[in-house]
Amino acid sequence: RRGLQEQADFDVQYRLPADGDDVVLGASDHVVLDVETPALNWLTVAGLLEASREHRTLVTARSVMVWGRLEMGTPEQPMPANASAGVSLYGEPDDHTVLMVEGLFLKNKVLAVLGSLVAAGAPLGSTDADEGGMNGTAAALSAKLTATAAAGARTLAVRGNLSHWPVGGRVALGPTEYPQPPATTEAETFTLAAPSEYDAALDETLLHLDGAVQHRHFAGRVLGPSDGAHFSHLDLAATVALVGGFSNVVIRTLEEGAAYGAGVTVAGSADGEWVGSAHLRGVEVWRGGKFDEQLPSLHFNFLGASAGAAQAARPSAVVACAFGESQAGAITADGVGALRVEGNVFHRTYRTALWVGSGSSHSAVEVVGNTAVETLRHPRASTAWVDPFAAFLLEVRPAALRGNVAAGSTDSGFVVRPQTTDTCAGGADASDPAGEALNEAVGCLTGFFLLKACAAAGPCSACLRLSGALAWKNAHAGVLTADQNAHARLSHLALADNHIGVSLNFLGDQEVMSHRVFYHNLTILGSTDASTCAASNECRAIGQFGGAGSAAQAVGATCNSVLGAGVRRVGVLAHMVNAVPKLCEASSRLSVCRPPNRPVKGCVMPWEHRIGTAGARYSEAHFSAVSLGAFTRDDCGRTSSALSFNPTAIDLSLPQRFSDVRWLASAAPDARLALGRNAGAATNRVSDCGPTGDCDGLAHLFWEDSDGTLGGAAPGAAPAASVISPAHPNLGDSGCEARAGYTHCPGLDLRTLYWEAPGILTQQTGRFLGRFKTWRESDGRESYSIGPKADMCLPSVPGQDRSWAVKANDQLNLTLFTSPPKNHRLRWFQESSDAALRVAIFLTQPFRLQVWVGNTDVSTLATDGSGDDAVGTPRLPELTDPHGAHAFDPHKRRFYLTLRGGDDRLRGGGVVTLRLLMVVQLSLTTTVPADEFDGASLVANVATLLQIPQTRIRVVQVQGVQADAGRRRLQDGATNATAAANATTIVLHISEPPLAADADAQGESGSVDVSDEVDFDAGELAELQTLSAVITDLAEAPSSPDAQPFEALSTALGLEVLGFELETTDPYSSPPPPP
């Protein structure tokens, strides 16, 4: 053991190590190992331990600690084919724990590296004499079938030249059907029984297996140039991977079948003194990992100062390696700052094949060309809670992510932190990968799960981008996100044979109305030739869990999607914005949040189910260059459709805008849009959009067909149209056409009108305003909004909001069948400045209204003469008036308002705020001719009488009329007969003090701040009642027999009063019905 004793004057007896020995190589030692060691206890390498390039060598130990360098071939000089090297670790869980630096958890049975680990097996196909380097592209360990492998087959036709795959090598055949959670997929494993045969003319290799294939594994073209899709062609094929028996450098667990496996940890110390590195190429790692400790086969674990940039000078790489039967994941990277993972295969991994933790740096890990076949839930994993995993789980944005395949996972294929850009705008993305560079998920529960893109808890302004992906035959969804807080752009995606192609679900903020989703250049197929009726019919999805008997839901063993088992395929579920988070990384409900998409409560599942109430006032999606095909209404006894709303999106309908849609011939007309009543799965927590329910999510659903292609026309061959639900035809007009699953309305331009009562929710008044009716004057069609609803899973109280899909350039009556709230806000999400809408709001009692557009008082836009600077003949506002023009008709009890579109409207601009002021409404009949009436004098006299500021008094109507003999208090005596025949009616409002808006105080979304008073004040009402009593007492004051009626009141007001009516607002009384 040279180097263990540095003092030359000691007499040391050297001997070779024996079983159970501890061996230490000093910092100055350079030892070439040319034997297989005995079963050592601990081996410490402070210098250099190098495996001979001429012998078959093996280190067997309980643990190996590398402070210096352990070398088993190098990328430049890999281990020759006639030699071999390896590390074999053994031991039990209760063996002594390895300690190297503070804070580094290593347990035992570990190859721990704080120095350098370098290992490179002989290149595939090399001969005994071949010592060629491996600096270039590693020989492929995976390929694709060129023809379907049917059950019973003993050969596989595979694309490319794989003649270098050796006889005796282990081959995994990836599944092309849904997985069977929790334990299995249809992946199969074989040994190559004879030399592979390559046909150069076909560029195809024939692999000979040692047994018969048990399941069908598809390969074929499902889309060709003649189909006319945006993708010229699409080939789907099972993956074949060489997963073992090919390398002469192996790191493994010694005990056959051991559940407590070996592990490799490459680490750095918290103080930064030690920064380990590893370069592995062409190495096999077998039966690694420790499930109970959650330690993977290979763990990069950099602490403190060693994390991130400290590794720039010591990057690590894992290339063309095979990881098999890992017990707690294959590779986990924590605190990584420079790592390349390329061309590896992961076979039958429990938990996650590659997990890059949140402590690693963004844009520091390259993940390229890897294949994971069969990623499984561990048999001992708890089913009490959903603990997600994936073949590839990337908590940070990678430097590169392309060409990877997740084939068969009983959870997700990819869970990724998506890339972001400042904007979602743009057409084709020049950086989008194509062909072999596509990331692919097949035979998983979920193909691609997108983590929230921004670190912020709430919505951010960035745009996530997912491009260059292929997801097919996934049992729940091809692409899915929950609690997403960024805008989104999906581009250059191919989705086929998934239960749900795409379902995007966001965590919103009512103040963010600029949220957008873009789908560009997507080809979405239902049931292609890859599907038969013999398999993959019923979905698999993680459902609500917790309590007895919920294990199947917690692992996704049954169909728990919001659509239910009666639906086989849906291409796109329209996106949804929720109010509260369901995942731990956006919530503080769980003390441990690993992985970040762990649900916080059992009732929040499945992923695409509504949670909380509506999370946005507005959001919209844009579809462009989208091809849809292979959908049929009767799909093996179940229904399928290309596009559908989410049946749990009950609170609000978000507009979807379509252009350049290509319907392939395989998309049956009755399976294109599914917008009829649908409660979804029986297990859904809400069913309001079902046959007997009532939900705004369906009642005011409208999708925009911008160029007629959504309706099946060629681009530009038909006018723009709106698409609505057949369950709510009143949104349409006479030109609408009923079609299977939807109603198509050419020329109809619908936009969202949003009304709210600000402040009521935050003050928890408990008021429920009920259904709010709209009535369209142009054709008498009416509709109702019930507003968002509560959710008791994670308590979420809805705002008092209502929304409608309304037609431009029309007049609309709004009726609230209860006492109105004090404050109102209206937004019309209409971008065209040429579009206008006149809204008439029925008020149950007299009110004075203050009106603001944004933070600006617009009393000057009053057309009824009530404004301080009002001019012209009093009238109702018209469609040609400016945004915010308004008037109040005291007799009809209707407030009229003109709304106009504008550039900022789709971002919530142009918000109109109304404040209702309680009033004493004084209606006078006087002898003064209307054209001689002095309003200012009357206001001054009333203010003097009541001792209040003149600003609280307004003349709201002056009208010359013939007196009504039946009018209360109107006198019929002969003395006033002539005057009564030419009477003038004057209506005054004596209001509570109006809001003096601070120009610098701004409320929500640029609106005026009305937070000072969110509901009617009882003290203000009492004061108005007192003022009313003063007027009544004066009107009823006794007078001399020869005096005129109301003499005292006439004297006080400065005009002759023939009759009067007095009414005081009482918002707490039961309202009368609308006229």
Coordinates of C-alpha atoms in Angstrom, one line a residue, residues 50 126 139 157 182 193 238 266 340 366 414 553 577 641 691 746 786 790-791 925 983 1007 1041 1047 1059 1071:
E50 CA -6.1 4.3 -12.7
S126 CA -14.7 -1.4 -31.7
A139 CA -22.6 5.7 -31.2
A157 CA -36.8 -3.8 -38.1
P182 CA -48.9 2.1 -10.8
A193 CA -29.6 -13.7 -29.9
A238 CA -41.8 2.6 -31.0
V266 CA -20.3 13.8 -7.3
R340 CA -24.0 17.7 -20.2
E366 CA -27.7 20.3 -21.6
F414 CA -41.3 15.4 -19.1
Q553 CA -57.0 7.7 -7.9
V577 CA -57.5 30.7 -15.4
S641 CA -63.7 15.6 -30.7
P691 CA -77.7 19.2 -18.8
P746 CA -71.2 34.2 -39.9
I786 CA -75.1 34.1 -12.8
A790 CA -67.4 29.5 -4.9
D791 CA -65.1 26.5 -4.4
T925 CA -95.1 70.5 -10.7
A983 CA -97.5 72.9 -15.9
S1007 CA -59.9 52.9 -12.3
P1041 CA -107.9 79.5 4.0
E1047 CA -97.5 78.2 0.0
G1059 CA -97.8 69.4 -6.6
P1071 CA -86.9 46.2 -5.1

